[in-house]
XYZ file of C-alpha atoms in Angstrom:
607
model
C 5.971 -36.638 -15.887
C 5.655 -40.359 -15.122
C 7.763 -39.827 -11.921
C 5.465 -36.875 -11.334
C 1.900 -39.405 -11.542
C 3.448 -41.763 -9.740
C 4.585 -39.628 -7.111
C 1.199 -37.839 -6.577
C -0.691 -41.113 -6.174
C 1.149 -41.957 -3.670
C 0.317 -39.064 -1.694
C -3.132 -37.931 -1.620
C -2.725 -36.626 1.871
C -4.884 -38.835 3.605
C -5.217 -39.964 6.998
C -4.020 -43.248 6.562
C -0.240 -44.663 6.534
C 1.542 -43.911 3.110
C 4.516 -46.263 1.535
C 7.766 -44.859 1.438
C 7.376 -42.312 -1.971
C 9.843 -42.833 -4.509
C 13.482 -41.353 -4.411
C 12.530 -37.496 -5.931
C 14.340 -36.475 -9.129
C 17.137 -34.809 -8.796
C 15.713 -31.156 -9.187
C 17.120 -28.074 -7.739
C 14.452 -24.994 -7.592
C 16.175 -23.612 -10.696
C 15.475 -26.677 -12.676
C 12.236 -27.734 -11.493
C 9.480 -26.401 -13.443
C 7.240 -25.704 -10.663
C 9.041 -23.542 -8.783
C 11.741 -21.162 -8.748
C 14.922 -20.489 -6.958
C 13.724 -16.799 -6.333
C 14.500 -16.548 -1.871
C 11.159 -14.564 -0.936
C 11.807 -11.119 0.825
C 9.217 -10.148 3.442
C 7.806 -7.052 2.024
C 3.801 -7.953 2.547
C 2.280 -4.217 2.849
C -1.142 -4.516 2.936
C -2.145 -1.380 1.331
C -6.164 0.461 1.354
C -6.284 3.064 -1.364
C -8.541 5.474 0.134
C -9.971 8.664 -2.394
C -9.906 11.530 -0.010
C -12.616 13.148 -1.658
C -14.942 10.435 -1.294
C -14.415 8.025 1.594
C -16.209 10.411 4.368
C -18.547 11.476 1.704
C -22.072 10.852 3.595
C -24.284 13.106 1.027
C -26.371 10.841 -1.365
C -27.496 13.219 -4.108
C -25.623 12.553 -6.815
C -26.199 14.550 -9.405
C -24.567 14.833 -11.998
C -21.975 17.893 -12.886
C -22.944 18.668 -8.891
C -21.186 21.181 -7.859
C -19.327 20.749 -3.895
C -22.545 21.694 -2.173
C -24.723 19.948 -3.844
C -23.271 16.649 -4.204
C -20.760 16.961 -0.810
C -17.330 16.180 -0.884
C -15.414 14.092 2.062
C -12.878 15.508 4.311
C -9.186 14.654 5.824
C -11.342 15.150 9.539
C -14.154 12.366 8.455
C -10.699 9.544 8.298
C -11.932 9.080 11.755
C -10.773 7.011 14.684
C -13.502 4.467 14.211
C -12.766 4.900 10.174
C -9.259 3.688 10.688
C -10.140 1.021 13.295
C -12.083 -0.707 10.986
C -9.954 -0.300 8.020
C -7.172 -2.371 10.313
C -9.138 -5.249 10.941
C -9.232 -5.606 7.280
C -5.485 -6.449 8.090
C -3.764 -3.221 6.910
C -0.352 -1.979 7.185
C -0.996 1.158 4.930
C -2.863 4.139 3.824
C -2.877 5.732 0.449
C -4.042 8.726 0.840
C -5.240 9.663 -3.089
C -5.514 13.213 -4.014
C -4.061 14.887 -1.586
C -1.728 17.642 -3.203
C -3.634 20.246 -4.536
C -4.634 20.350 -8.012
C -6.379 22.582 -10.563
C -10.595 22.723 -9.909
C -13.406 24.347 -10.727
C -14.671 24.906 -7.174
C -13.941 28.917 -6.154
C -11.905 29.329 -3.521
C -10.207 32.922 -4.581
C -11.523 34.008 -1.352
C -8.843 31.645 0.957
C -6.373 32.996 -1.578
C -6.392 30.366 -3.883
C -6.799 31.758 -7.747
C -9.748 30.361 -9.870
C -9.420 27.997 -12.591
C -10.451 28.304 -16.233
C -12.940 25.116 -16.613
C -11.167 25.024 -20.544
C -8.339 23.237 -19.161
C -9.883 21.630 -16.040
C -11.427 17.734 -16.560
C -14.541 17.508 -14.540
C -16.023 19.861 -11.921
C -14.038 18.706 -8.873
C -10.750 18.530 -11.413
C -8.230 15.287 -11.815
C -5.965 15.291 -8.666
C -3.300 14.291 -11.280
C -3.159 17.868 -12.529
C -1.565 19.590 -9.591
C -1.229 23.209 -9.404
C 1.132 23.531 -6.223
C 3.034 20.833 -5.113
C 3.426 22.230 -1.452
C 0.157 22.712 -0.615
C -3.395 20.042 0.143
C -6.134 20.316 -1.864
C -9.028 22.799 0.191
C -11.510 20.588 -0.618
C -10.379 18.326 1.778
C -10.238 20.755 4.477
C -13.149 21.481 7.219
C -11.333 25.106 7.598
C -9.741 25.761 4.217
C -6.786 27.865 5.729
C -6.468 24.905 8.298
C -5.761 22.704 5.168
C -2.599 21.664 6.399
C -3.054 21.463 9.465
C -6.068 19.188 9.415
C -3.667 17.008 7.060
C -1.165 16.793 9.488
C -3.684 15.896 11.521
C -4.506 13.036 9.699
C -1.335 11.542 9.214
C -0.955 11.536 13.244
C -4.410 9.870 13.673
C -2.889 7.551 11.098
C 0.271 6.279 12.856
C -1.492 6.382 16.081
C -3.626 3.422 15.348
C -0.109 1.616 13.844
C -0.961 2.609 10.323
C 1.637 3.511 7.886
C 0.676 6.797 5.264
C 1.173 6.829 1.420
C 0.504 9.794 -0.787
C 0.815 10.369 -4.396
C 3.846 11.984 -6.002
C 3.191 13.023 -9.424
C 6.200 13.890 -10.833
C 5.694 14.035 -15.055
C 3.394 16.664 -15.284
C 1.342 19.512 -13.888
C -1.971 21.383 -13.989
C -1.573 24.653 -17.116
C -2.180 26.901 -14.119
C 0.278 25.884 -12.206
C 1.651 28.119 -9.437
C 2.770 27.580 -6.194
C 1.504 29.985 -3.178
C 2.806 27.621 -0.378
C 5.987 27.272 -1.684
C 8.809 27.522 1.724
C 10.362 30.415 1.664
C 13.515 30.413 -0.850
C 12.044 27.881 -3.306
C 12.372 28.790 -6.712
C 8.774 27.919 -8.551
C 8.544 25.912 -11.518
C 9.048 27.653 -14.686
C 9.962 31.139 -13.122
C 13.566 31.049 -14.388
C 12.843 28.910 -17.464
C 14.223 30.452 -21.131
C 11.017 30.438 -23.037
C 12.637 31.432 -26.554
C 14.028 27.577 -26.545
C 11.922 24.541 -26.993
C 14.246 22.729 -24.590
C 16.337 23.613 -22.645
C 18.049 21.350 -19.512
C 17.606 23.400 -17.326
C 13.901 24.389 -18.399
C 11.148 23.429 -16.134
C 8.730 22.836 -19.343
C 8.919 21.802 -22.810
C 8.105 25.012 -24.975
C 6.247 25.735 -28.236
C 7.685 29.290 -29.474
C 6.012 31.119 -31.269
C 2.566 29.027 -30.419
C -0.256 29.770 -28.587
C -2.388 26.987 -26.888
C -5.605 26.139 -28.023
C -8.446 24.271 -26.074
C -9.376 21.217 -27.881
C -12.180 21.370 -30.188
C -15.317 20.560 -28.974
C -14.473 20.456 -25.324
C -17.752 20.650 -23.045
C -16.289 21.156 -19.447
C -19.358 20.297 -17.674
C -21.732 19.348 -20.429
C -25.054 21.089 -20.686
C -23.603 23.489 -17.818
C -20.933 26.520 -17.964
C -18.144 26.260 -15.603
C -16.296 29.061 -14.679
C -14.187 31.456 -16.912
C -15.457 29.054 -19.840
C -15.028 30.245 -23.892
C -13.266 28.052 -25.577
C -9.903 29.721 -24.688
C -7.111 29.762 -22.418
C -3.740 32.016 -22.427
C -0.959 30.684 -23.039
C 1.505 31.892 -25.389
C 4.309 30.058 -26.066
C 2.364 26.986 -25.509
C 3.822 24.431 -23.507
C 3.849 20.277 -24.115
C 1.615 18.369 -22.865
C 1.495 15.921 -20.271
C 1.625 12.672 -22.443
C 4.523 13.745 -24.760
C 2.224 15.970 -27.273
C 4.669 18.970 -28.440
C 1.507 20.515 -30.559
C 0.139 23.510 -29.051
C -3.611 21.394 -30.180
C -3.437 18.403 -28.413
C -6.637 16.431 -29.024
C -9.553 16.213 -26.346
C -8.152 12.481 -25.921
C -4.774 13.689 -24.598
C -4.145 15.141 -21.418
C -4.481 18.294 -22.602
C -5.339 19.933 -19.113
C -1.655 19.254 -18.175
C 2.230 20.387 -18.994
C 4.858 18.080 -18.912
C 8.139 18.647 -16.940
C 11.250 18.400 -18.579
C 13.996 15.888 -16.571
C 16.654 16.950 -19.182
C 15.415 14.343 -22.258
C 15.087 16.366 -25.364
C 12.147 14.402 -26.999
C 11.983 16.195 -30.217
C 15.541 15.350 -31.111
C 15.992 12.064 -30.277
C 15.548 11.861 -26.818
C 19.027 13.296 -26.028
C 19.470 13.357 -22.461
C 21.410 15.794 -20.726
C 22.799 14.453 -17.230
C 26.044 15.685 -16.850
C 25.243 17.849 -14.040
C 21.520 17.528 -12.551
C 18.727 19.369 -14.307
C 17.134 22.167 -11.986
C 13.942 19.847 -12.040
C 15.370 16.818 -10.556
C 16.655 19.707 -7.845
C 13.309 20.919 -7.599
C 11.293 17.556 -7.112
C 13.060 16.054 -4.575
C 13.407 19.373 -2.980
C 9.331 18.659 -2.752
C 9.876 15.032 -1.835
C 11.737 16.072 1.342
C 9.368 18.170 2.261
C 6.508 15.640 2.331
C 8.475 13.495 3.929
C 9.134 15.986 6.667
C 5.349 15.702 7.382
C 5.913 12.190 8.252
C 4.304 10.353 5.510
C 5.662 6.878 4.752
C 5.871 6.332 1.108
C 5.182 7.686 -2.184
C 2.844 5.641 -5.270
C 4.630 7.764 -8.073
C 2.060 8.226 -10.799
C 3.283 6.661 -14.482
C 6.655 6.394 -13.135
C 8.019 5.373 -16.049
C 7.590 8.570 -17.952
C 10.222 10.028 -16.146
C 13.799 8.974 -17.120
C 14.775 5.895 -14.676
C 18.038 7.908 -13.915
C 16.554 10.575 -11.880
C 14.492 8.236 -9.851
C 18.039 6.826 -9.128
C 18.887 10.212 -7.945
C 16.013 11.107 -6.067
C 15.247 8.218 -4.207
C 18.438 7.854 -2.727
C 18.259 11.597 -1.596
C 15.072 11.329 -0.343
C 16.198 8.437 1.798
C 19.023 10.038 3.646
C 16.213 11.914 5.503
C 14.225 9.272 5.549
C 15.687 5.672 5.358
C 12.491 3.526 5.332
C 10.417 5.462 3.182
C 8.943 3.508 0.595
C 8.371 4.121 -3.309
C 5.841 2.630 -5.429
C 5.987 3.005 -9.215
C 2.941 3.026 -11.588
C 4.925 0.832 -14.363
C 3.363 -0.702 -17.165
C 6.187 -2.264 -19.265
C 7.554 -5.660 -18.481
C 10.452 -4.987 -20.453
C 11.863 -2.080 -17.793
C 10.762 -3.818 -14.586
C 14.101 -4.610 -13.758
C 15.460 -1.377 -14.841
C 13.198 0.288 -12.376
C 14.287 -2.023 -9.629
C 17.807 -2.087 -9.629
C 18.941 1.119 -11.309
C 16.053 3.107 -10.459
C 15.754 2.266 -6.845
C 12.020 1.672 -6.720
C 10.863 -0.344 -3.647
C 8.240 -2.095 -5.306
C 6.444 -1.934 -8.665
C 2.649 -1.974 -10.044
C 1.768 -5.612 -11.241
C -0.726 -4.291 -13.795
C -0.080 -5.755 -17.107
C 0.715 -9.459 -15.698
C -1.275 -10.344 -13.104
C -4.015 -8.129 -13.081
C -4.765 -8.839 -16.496
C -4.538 -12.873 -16.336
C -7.236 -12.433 -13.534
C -9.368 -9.989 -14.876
C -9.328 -12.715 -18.147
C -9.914 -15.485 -15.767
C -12.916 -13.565 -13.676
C -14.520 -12.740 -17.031
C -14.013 -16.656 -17.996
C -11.436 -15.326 -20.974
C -9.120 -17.594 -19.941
C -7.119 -20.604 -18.178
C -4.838 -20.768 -15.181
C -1.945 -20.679 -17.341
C -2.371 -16.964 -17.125
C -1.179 -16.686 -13.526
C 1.692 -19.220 -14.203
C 2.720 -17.190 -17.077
C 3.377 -14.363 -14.212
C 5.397 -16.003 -11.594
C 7.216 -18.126 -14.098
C 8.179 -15.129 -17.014
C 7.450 -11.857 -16.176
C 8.101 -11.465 -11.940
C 10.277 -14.423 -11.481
C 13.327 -13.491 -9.473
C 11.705 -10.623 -8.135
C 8.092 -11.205 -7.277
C 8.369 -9.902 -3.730
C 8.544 -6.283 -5.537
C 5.351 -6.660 -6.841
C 2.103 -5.049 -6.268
C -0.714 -7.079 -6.629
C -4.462 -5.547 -6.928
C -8.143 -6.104 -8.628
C -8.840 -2.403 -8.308
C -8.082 0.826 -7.865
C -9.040 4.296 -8.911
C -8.001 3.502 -12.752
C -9.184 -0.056 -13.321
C -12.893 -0.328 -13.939
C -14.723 -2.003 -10.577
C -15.063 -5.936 -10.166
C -18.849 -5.600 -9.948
C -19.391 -3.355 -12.558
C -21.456 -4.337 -15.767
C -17.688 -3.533 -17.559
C -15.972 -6.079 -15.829
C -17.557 -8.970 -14.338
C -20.490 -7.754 -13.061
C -20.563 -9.927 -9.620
C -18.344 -9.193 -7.167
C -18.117 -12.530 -5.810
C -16.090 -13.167 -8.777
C -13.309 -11.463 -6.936
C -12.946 -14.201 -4.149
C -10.666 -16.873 -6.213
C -8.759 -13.983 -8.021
C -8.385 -12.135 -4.619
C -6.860 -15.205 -3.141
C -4.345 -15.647 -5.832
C -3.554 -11.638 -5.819
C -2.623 -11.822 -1.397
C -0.855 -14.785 -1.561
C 1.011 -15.800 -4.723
C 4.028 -13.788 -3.348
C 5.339 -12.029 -0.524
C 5.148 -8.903 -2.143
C 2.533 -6.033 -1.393
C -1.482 -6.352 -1.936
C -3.687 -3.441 -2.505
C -7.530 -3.345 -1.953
C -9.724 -0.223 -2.939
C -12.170 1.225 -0.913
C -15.858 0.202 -1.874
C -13.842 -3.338 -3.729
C -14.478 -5.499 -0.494
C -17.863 -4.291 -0.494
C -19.585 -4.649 -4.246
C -19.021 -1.291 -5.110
C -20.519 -1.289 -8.999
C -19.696 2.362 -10.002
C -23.125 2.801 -11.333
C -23.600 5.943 -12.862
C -22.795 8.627 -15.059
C -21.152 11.206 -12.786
C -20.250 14.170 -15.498
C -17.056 14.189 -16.979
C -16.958 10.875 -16.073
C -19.213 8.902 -17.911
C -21.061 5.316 -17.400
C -17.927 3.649 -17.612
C -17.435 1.028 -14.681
C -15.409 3.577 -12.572
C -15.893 5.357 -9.156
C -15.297 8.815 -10.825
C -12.444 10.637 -9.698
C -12.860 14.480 -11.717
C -16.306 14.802 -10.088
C -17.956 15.284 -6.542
C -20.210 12.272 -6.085
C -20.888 9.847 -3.127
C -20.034 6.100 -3.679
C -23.035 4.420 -2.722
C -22.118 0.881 -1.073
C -19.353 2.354 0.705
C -21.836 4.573 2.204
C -23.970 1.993 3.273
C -20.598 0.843 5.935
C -19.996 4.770 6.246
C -23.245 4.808 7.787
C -22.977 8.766 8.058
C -20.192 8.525 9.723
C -20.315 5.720 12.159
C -18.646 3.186 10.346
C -20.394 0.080 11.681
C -21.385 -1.218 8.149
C -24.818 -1.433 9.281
C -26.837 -0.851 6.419
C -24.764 -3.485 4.439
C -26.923 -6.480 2.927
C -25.754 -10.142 3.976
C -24.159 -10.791 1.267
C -21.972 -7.690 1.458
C -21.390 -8.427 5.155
C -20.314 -12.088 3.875
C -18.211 -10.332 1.141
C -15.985 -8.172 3.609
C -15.563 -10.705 6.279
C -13.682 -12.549 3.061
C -11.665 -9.754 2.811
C -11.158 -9.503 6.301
C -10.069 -13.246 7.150
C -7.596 -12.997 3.677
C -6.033 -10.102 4.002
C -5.585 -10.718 8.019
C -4.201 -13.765 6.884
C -1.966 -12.572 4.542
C -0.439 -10.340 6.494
C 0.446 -12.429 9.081
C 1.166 -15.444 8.180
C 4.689 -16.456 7.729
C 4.410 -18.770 5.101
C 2.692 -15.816 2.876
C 5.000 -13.109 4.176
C 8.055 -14.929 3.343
C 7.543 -18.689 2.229
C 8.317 -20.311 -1.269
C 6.150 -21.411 -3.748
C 5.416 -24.181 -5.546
C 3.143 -24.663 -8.061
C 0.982 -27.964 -8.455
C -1.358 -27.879 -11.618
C 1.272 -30.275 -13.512
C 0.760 -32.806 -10.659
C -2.919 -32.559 -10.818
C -3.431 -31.951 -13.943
C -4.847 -35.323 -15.145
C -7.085 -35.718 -12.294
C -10.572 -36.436 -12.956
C -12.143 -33.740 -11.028
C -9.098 -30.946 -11.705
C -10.096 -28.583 -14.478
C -6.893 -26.975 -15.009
C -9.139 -24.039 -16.954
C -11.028 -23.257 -13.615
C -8.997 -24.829 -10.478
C -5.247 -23.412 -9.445
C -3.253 -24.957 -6.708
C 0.053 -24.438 -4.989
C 1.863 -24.520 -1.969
C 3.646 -21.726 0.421
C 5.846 -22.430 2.857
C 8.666 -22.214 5.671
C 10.081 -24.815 7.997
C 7.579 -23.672 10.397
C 4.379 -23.011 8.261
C 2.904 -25.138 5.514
C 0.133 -23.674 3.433
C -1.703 -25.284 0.385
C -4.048 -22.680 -1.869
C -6.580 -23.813 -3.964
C -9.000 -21.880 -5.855
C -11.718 -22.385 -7.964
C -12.445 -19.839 -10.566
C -15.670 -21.612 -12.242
C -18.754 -19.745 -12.118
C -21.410 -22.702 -11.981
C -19.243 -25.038 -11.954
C -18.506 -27.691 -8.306
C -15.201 -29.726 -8.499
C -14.084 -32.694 -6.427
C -10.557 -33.123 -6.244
C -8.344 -34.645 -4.336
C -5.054 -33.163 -4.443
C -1.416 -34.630 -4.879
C 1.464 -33.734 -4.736
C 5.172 -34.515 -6.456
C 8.004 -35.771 -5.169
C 9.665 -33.066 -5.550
C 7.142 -31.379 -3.914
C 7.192 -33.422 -0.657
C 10.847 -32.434 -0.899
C 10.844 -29.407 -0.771
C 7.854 -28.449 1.560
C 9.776 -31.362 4.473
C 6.553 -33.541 4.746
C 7.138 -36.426 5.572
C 5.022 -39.912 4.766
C 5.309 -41.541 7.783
C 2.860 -39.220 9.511
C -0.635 -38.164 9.755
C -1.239 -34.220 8.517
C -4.953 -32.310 9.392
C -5.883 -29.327 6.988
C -7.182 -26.171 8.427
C -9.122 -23.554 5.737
C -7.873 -20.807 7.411
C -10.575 -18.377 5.560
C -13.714 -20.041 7.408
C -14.728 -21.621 11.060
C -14.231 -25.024 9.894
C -13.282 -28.124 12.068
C -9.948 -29.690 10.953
C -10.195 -31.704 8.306
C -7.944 -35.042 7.817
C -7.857 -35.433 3.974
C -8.037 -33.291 1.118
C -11.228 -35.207 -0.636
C -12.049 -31.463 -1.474
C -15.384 -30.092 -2.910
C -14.852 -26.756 -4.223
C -17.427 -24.755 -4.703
C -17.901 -21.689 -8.051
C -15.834 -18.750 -7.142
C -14.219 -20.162 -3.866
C -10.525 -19.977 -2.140
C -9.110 -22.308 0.248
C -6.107 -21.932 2.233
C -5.213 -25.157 4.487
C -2.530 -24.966 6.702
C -0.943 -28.308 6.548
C 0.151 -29.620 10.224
C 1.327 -33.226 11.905
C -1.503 -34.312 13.646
């Protein structure tokens, strides 16, 4: 540590000639504590999670239980040209398009051919697009001209790649709608279930876990749409024998808490005895789902986020995604994983391209942007739980589950975002993920029906988002009825996720951290401030953030030996410091005043 003191005093970074800095320790990245020896991989997607059913949204009703007509529902057609310009000067690589696949709803549309639902085993009027009742067809909501469905889709993912955009969908692989049937199944496909032996509770070949002898009951108490009546509802729905459901209940009465409006699909584990697997030869389900796999990615998408991946035994994603990838070789999959633990199983024997980074870095920031914590949350992350393969990791603040920055449930002002946001685009080289509304102060005020006043933007009911519609603008996209502040907001965005995605250091630089070489500086809360460096032989980047909420620091940054060493500065020259997130004139010392809730990138360059 003394080496360490000395080391940063010596180098401040000012403009002035430095002494020759001591010999560094002998350190290699694996030793050092700062670092690691982890070699970055390029994989910086820049991803905007987009709900279908609300982005082009432009009515402002809002009521709620409303049904489609009264409180409007966006389309795949209102994703339009302008739409997608503007969502690339945010910096984006990729689309995910959420809720695409159709799913079970209480909307009518038995007169395009599609049966009705029974609102018993629906959740919310416009239904959860994670209980999908035909894998090979789009949900008609989404459609201008419901038998065009596909069509207009296709559509879309054309429009997509022709403004260099890349397309993501969901894949939800562990479970299905109760009323699941496929009517746009291709020719010769064999539909879930059809061939299943329904006197066994398991079976490997089964499609579906089975109850015999059981009938399913609707949860008790179950209010579909509150003090309304949805369709076909009494309390009941057929189906006898009852199947599991979707989060590993085998009771034919799951509880109102469980996702009882689902089935899960059977990959060949026998749960109730064990967990026995059966792999010897592949289970007709594995058969079946990439079968659908390959025919998504025949429509030219480019990537799949597969919904709680790791539900589904890790060897049949080590099946699948290989298949999938002899017809499509750069394809990407995303898993929804939540346990540390498997990461690497995922990774390496599962074949995932990248993972969610919910549990580590998501929840050190949301700590840190609710002032629940230190700093030591983020190096806990890149130090334990990512480190050798942080470039696989996707890093977010928000998205369709996670309550909204700006909500009263989370930190209530979105500006709060801005230090965390830096951290999330540019502690690795791995993927970033912003949510539509996010760069804008989206609260998710609101009760919407079945969902309640809960910090989300709903996704089981129709309902506009209401600061995204203020950039919507009905349609024109020009953001012109945002206030100053949320102008401000997304122009942060803008300039950091731009950044991110291409800058070199960022894409596929190493990191160093530099809170022990700081850390007894006067004006260097280690609590509130984070520091650390990214860089290449050709780029040098220094990020410092500020995570205080009334709180001004005045640092002035060193750095180690080791440090220096690594990054190839040298102390015979002169360096200037460029923020690259604001029109600021070069600056030629790092006497910084960091303001509550800021980010600072410099880019560190001979002068």
């Amino acid at each position: 540590m003394k080496n360490l003191l000395l080391a940063g005093s010596l180098l401040t970074l000012a403009a002035f000639s430095l002494p020759k800095l001591p010999v560094p320790t002998k350190r290699t990245a694996a030793t050092d504590p700062n670092t690691t020896a982890e070699v970055p991989q390029d994989h910086k997607l820049v991803i905007y999670q987009l709900m279908t059913r609300l982005f082009g949204n432009k009515v402002a009703l809002n009521k709620p239980y409303g049904t489609i007509g009264e409180n409007g529902c966006g389309k795949f057609n209102d994703v339009t040209d302008k739409a997608l310009d503007e969502i690339k000067k945010l910096g984006v690589s990729h689309v995910w398009y959420t809720g695409v696949i159709e799913h079970a709803t209480m909307t009518d549309y038995t007169a395009a051919g599609i049966p009705a639902d029974d609102a018993d085993v629906v959740k919310g009027r416009a239904g959860s697009p994670y209980a999908i009742r035909d894998y090979y067809d789009v949900d008609p909501d989404l459609a201008v001209v419901v038998k065009n469905r596909m069509p207009e889709y296709e559509a879309l993912i054309k429009r997509t790649h022709d403004h260099g955009l890349k397309v993501l969908m969901d894949f939800i692989p562990n479970h299905v709608a109760r009323s699941y049937k496929s009517d746009a199944k291709p020719q010769g496909v064999v539909d879930l279930g059809a061939q299943d032996d329904k006197t066994r509770a398991f079976a490997p070949n089964n499609n579906f876990y089975y109850l015999p002898g059981k009938s399913f009951v609707v949860p008790t108490g179950y209010n579909p749409l509150g003090p309304l009546k949805g369709p076909r509802e009494d309390g009941k729905y057929t189906e006898t024998p009852a199947k599991a459901t979707g989060n590993d209940v085998f009771s034919e009465a799951p509880s109102i808490n469980d996702w009882f409006e689902t089935t899960k699909l059977n990959y060949g584990v026998d749960y109730q005895n064990g967990r026995k697997n059966y792999f010897e030869t592949v289970p007709d389900t594995w058969k079946k789902m990439r079968d659908i796999l390959v025919y998504w990615a025949g429509k030219n998408v480019d990537g799949f986020r597969c919904d709680v991946a790791e539900m589904v035994p890790v060897e049949f994603w080590a099946y699948v995604i290989p298949e999938v990838k002899k017809v499509r070789p750069d394809i990407v999959f995303i898993a929804e994983a939540y346990n540390p633990k498997e990461y690497k199983t995922y990774l390496d024997k599962g074949k995932f391209d990248y993972l969610y980074d919910k549990v580590g870095l998501y929840d050190g920031l949301r700590k840190l942007m609710r002032q629940e914590s230190g700093t030591e949350e983020i190096t806990r992350v890149w130090k334990e739980e990512s480190n050798g393969f942080s470039s696989r990791m996707l890093r977010f603040l928000e998205n369709h589950d996670e309550q909204r920055i700006a909500s009263k449930d989370f930190a209530t002002d979105p500006r709060r975002a801005i230090p965390a946001m830096a951290v999330t685009a540019t502690l690795a080289s791995g993927p970033v993920m912003l949510y539509m509304g996010q760069e804008l102060g989206e609260p998710a005020r609101g009760s919407e029906g079945f969902s309640g006043e809960d910090g989300r933007t709903t996704i089981f009911d129709y309902w506009g988002v209401p600061e995204h519609q203020k950039w919507l603008n009905q349609g024109k996209f020009d953001g012109a009825k945002l206030s100053p502040e949320q102008k401000s907001l997304r122009d942060f965005y803008a300039r950091l996720l731009t950044m991110a995605s291409t800058s070199e250091a960022i894409r596929k630089g190493r990191f160093y951290e530099l809170q022990d070489a700081n850390n007894l500086g006067k004006e260097f809360n280690q609590r509130h401030l984070y520091a650390y460096l990214r860089f290449t032989d050709k780029q040098k980047l220094l990020v410092v953030v500020n995570f205080s909420a009334d709180k001004t620091y005045k640092p002035v940054i060193s750095l180690p030996a080791e440090a220096i060493a690594a990054v190839g500065l040298s102390t015979k020259k002169f360096y200037t410091y460029t923020n690259l997130l604001a029109d600021e004139e070069p600056r030629n010392a790092l006497n910084l005043t960091l303001a509550p809730l800021s980010a600072y990138i410099f880019e560190i360059k001979p002068r």
